[in-house]
PDB file of C-alpha atoms in Angstrom:
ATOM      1  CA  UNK H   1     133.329 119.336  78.255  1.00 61.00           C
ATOM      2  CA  UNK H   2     130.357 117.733  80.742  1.00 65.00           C
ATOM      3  CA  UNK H   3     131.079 113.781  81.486  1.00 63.00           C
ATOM      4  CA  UNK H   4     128.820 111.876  80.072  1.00 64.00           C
ATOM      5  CA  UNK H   5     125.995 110.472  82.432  1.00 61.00           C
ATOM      6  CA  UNK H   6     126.161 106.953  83.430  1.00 60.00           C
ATOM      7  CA  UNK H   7     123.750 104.825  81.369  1.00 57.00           C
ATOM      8  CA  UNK H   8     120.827 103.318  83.619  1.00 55.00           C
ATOM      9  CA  UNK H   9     121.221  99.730  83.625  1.00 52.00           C
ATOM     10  CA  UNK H  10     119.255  97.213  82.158  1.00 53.00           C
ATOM     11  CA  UNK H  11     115.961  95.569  84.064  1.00 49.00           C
ATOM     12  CA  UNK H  12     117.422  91.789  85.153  1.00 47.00           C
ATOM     13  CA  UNK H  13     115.236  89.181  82.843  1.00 46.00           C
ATOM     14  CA  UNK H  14     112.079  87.483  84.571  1.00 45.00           C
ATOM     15  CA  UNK H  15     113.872  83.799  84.716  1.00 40.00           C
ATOM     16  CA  UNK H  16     112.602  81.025  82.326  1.00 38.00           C
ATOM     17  CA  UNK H  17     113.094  77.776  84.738  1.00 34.00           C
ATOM     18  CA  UNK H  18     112.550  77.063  88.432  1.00 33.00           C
ATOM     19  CA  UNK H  19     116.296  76.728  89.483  1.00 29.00           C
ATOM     20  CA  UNK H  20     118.922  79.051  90.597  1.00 31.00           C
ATOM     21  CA  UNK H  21     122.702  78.569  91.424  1.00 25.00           C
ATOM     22  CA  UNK H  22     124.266  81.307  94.364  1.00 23.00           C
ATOM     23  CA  UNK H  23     122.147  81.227  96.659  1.00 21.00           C
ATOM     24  CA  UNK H  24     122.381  82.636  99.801  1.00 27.00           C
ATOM     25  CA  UNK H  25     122.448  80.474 103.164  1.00 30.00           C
ATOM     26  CA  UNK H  26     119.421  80.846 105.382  1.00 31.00           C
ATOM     27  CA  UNK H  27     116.029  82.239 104.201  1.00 34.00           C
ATOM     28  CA  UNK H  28     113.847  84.807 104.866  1.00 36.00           C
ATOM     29  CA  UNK H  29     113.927  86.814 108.074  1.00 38.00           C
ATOM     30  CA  UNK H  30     111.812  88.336 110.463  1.00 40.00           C
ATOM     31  CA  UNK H  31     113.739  90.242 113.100  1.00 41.00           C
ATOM     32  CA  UNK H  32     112.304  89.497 116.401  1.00 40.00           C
ATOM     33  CA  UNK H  33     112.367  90.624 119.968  1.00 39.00           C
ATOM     34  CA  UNK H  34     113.972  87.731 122.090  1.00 37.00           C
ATOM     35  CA  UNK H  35     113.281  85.324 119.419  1.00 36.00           C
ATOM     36  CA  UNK H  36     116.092  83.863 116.253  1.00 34.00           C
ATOM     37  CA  UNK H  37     115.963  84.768 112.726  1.00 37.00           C
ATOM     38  CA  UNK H  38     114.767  81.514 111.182  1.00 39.00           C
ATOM     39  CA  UNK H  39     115.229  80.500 107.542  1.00 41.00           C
ATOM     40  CA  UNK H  40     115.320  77.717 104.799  1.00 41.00           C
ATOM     41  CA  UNK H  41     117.739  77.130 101.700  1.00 41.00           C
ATOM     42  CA  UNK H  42     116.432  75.996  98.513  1.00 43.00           C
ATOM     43  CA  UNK H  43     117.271  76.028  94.554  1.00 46.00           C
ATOM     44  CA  UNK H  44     113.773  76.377  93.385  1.00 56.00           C
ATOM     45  CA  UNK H  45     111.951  79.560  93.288  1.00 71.00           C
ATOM     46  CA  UNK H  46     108.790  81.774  91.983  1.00 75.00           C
ATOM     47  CA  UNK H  47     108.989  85.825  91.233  1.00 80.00           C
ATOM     48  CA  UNK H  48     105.745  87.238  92.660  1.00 82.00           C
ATOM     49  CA  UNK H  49     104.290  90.512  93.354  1.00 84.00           C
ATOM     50  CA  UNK H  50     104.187  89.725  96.812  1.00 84.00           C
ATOM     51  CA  UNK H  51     103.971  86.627  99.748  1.00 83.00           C
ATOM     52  CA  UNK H  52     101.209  86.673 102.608  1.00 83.00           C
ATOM     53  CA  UNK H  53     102.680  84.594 105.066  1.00 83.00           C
ATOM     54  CA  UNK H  54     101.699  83.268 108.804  1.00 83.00           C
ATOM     55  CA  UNK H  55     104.567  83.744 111.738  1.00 84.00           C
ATOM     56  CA  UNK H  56     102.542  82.201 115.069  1.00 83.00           C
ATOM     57  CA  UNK H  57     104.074  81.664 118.773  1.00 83.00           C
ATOM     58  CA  UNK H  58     104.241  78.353 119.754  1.00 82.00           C
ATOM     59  CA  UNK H  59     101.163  76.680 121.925  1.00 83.00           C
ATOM     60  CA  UNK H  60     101.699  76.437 125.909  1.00 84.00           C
ATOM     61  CA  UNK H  61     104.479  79.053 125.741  1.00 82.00           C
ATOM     62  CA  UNK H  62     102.961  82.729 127.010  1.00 86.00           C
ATOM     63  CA  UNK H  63     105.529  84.715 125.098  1.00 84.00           C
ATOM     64  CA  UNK H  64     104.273  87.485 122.670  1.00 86.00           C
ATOM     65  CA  UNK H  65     107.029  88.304 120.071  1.00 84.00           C
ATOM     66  CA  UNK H  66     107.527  91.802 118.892  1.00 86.00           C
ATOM     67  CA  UNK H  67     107.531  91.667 115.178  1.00 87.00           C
ATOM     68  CA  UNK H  68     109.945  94.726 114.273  1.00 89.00           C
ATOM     69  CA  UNK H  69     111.547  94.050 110.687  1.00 88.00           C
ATOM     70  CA  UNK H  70     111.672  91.911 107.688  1.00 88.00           C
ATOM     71  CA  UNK H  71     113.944  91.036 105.255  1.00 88.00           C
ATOM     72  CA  UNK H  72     113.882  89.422 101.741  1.00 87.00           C
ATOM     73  CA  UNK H  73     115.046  88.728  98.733  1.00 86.00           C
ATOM     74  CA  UNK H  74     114.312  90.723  95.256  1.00 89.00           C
ATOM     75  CA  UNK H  75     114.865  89.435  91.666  1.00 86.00           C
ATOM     76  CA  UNK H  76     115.626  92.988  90.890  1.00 88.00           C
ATOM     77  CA  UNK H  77     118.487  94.926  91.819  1.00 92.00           C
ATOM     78  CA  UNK H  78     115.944  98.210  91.519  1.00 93.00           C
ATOM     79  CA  UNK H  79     114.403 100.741  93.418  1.00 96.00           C
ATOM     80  CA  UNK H  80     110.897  99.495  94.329  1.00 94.00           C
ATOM     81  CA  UNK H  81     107.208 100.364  96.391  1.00 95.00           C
ATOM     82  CA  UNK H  82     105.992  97.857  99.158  1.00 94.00           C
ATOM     83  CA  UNK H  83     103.098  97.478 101.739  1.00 93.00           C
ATOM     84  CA  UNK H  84     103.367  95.243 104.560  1.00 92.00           C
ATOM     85  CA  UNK H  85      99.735  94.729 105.657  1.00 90.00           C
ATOM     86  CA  UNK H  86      98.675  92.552 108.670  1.00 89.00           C
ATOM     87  CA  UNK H  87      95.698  90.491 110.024  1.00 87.00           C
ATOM     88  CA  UNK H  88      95.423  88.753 113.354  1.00 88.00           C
ATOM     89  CA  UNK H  89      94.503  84.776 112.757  1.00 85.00           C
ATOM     90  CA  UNK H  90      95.749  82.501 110.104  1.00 83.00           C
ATOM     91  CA  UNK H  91      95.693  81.736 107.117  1.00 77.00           C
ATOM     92  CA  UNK H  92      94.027  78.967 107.466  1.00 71.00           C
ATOM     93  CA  UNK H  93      91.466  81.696 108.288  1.00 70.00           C
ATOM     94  CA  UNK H  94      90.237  82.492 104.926  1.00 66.00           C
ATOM     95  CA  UNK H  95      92.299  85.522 105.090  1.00 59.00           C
ATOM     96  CA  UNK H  96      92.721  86.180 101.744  1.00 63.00           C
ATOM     97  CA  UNK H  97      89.055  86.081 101.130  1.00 60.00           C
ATOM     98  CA  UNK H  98      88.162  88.652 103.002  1.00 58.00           C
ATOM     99  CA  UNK H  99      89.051  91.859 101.415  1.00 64.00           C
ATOM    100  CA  UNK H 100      91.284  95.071 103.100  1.00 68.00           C
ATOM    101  CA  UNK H 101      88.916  95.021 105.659  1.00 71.00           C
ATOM    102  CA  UNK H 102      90.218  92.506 107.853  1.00 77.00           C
ATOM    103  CA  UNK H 103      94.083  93.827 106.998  1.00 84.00           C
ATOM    104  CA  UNK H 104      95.847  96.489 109.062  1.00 89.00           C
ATOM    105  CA  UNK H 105      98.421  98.436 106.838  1.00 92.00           C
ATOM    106  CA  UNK H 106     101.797  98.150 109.031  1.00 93.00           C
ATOM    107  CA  UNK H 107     104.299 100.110 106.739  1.00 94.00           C
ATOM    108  CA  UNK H 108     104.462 101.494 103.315  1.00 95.00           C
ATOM    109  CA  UNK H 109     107.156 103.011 101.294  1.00 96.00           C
ATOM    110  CA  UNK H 110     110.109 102.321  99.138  1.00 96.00           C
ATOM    111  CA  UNK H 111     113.444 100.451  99.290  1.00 96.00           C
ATOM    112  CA  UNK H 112     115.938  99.073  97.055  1.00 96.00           C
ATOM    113  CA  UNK H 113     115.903  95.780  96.213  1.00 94.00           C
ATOM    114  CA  UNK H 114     119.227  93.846  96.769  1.00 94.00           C
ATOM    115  CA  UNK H 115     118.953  90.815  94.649  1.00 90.00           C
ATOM    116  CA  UNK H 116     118.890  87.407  94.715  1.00 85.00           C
ATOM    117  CA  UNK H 117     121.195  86.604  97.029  1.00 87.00           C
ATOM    118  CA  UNK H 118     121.583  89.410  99.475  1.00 90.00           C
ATOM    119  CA  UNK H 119     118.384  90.233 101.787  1.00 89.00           C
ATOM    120  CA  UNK H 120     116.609  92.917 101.100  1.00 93.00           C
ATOM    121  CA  UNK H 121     115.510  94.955 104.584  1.00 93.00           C
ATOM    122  CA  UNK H 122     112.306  96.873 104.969  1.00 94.00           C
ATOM    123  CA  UNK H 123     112.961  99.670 107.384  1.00 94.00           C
ATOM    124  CA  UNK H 124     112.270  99.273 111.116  1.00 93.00           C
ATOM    125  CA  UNK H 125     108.450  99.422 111.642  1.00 91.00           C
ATOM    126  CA  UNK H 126     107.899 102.175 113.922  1.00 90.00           C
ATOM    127  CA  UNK H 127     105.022 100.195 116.020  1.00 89.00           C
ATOM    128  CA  UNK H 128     105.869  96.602 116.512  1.00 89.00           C
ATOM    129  CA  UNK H 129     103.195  93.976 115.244  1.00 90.00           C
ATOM    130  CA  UNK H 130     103.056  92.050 118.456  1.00 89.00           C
ATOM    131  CA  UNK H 131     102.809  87.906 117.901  1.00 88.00           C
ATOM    132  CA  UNK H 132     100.567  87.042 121.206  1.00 89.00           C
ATOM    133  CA  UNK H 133     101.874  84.352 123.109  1.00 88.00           C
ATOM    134  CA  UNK H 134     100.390  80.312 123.359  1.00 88.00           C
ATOM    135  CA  UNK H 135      99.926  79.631 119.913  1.00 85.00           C
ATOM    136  CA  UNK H 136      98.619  83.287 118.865  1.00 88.00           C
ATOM    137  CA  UNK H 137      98.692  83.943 114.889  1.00 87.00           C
ATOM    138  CA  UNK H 138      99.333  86.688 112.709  1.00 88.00           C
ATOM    139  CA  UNK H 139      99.223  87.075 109.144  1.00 85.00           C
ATOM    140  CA  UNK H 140     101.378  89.152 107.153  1.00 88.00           C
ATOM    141  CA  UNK H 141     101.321  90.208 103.578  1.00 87.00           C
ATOM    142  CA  UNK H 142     104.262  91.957 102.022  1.00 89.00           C
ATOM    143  CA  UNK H 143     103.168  93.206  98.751  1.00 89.00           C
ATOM    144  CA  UNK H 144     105.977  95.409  96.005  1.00 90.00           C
ATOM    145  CA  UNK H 145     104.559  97.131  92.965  1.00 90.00           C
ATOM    146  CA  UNK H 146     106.203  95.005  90.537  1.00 89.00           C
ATOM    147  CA  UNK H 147     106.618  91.389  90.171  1.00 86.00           C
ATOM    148  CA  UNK H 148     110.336  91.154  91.811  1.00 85.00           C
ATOM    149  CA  UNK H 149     109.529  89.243  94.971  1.00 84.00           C
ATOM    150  CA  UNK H 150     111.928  86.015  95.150  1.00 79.00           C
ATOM    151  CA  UNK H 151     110.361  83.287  96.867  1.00 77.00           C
ATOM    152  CA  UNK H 152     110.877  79.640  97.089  1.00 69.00           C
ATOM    153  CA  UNK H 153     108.239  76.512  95.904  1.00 65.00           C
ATOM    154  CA  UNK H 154     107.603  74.603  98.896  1.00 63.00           C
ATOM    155  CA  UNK H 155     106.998  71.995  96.795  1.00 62.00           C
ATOM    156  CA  UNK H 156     110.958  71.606  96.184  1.00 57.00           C
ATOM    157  CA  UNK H 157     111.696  71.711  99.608  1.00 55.00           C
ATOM    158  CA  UNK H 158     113.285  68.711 101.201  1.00 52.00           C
ATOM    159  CA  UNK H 159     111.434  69.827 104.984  1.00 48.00           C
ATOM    160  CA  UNK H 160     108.279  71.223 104.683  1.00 46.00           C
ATOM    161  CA  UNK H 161     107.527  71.165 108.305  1.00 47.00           C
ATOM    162  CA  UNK H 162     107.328  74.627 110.125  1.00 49.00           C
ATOM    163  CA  UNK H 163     111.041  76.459 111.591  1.00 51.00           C
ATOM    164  CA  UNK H 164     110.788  77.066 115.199  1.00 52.00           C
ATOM    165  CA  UNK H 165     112.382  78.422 117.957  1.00 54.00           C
ATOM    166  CA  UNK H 166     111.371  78.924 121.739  1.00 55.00           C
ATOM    167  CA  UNK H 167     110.022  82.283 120.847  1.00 54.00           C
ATOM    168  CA  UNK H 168     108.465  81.687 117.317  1.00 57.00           C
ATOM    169  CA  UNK H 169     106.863  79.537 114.422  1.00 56.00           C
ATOM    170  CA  UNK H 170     107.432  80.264 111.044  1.00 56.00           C
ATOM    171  CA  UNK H 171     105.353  77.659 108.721  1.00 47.00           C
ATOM    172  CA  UNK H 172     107.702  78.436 104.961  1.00 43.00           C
ATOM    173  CA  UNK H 173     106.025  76.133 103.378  1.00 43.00           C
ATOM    174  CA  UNK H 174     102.491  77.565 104.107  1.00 59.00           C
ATOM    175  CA  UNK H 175     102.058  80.730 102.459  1.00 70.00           C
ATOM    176  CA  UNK H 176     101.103  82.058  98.948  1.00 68.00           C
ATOM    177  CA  UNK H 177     102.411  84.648  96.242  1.00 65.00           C
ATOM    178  CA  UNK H 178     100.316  86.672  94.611  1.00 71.00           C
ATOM    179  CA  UNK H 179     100.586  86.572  91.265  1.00 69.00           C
ATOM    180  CA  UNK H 180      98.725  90.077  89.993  1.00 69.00           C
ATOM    181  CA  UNK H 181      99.770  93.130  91.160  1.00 66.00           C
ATOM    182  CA  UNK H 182      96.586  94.662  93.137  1.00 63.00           C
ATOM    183  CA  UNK H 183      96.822  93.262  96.882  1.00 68.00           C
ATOM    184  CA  UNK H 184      93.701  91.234  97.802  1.00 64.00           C
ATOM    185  CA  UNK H 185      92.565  89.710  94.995  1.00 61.00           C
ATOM    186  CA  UNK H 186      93.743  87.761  91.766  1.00 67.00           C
ATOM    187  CA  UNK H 187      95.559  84.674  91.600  1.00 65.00           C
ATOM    188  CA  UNK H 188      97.440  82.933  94.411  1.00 64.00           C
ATOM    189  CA  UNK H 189     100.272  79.938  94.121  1.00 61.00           C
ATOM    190  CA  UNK H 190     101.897  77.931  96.990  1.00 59.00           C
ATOM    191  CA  UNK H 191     105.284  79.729  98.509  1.00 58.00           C
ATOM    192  CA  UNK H 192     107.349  80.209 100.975  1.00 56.00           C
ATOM    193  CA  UNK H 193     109.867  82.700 101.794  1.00 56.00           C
ATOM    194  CA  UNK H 194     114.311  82.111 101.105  1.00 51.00           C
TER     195      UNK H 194
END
């Protein structure tokens, strides 16, 4: 006789409250050329379809950074569909206003999300988005086609000010989750990436 087949397991439950015990040290990561992963820890999070985000070099340094991965976290342990998208400026910008035009799709495809306390790792982007140097700004927007993104509320977090290195800026507690699943459009909350 045939073994049976292995059943598929059960989708994990949206959760019901804002808190979260396991998590992982560090926060979300963008792999950089000559520059440190930076990150923040907190016990408060959203689930989003996606995070648009701003990583910036600091002013009166001259250093581009070479923007060639990033990793983070899922509330599903599933296969899923992302875009990473990107726009030069902030923000700050009235980026999200402004429709695809403005955005630049960086890298599309699939991966498998890892959960909420391992990093999930988009695959190497085959061009570099490249940070310009003396306070230069990019935008990103990482978008999955389902609501599994794990992000934290920056209103929960005890340091709101940006993570920097020498190389690089990351302001956590400045971006936004989308809420509906169509990039560009739809409803927007405060967030920042784990």
């Amino acid at each position: 006789p045939e073994p049976e087949p292995e059943p598929e397991p059960e989708p994990e439950p949206e959760p019901e409250d804002d808190t979260e015990a396991g998590l992982p040290d560090g926060g979300g990561e963008a792999d950089c050329d000559g520059a440190s992963s930076l990150g923040v820890r907190t016990p408060f999070h959203l689930v989003a379809y996606g995070s648009v985000f701003d990583v910036a070099t600091p002013a009166g340094s001259d250093d581009a950074v070479s923007v060639t991965g990033l990793d983070f976290l899922t509330y599903q342990t599933s296969t899923m569909s992302y875009q990473l998208f990107g726009r030069d400026g902030s923000l700050d910008d009235g980026a999200l206003g402004t429709g695809m035009g403005d955005w630049v799709l960086i890298s599309s495809g699939t991966v498998k999300g890892m959960g909420s306390t391992t990093y999930t790792s988009l695959p190497p982007l085959e061009t570099p988005a490249i940070v310009p140097g003396n306070g230069g700004t990019i935008s990103f927007y990482l978008t999955l086609n389902r609501k599994a993104m794990f992000l934290a509320n920056p209103a929960y977090l005890a340091d709101s000010s940006p993570l920097e290195d020498d190389n690089l800026v990351i302001d956590m507690a400045g971006g936004k989750a989308s809420q509906t699943q169509a990039p560009f459009g739809g409803t927007y909350q405060d967030a920042a990436f784990r």
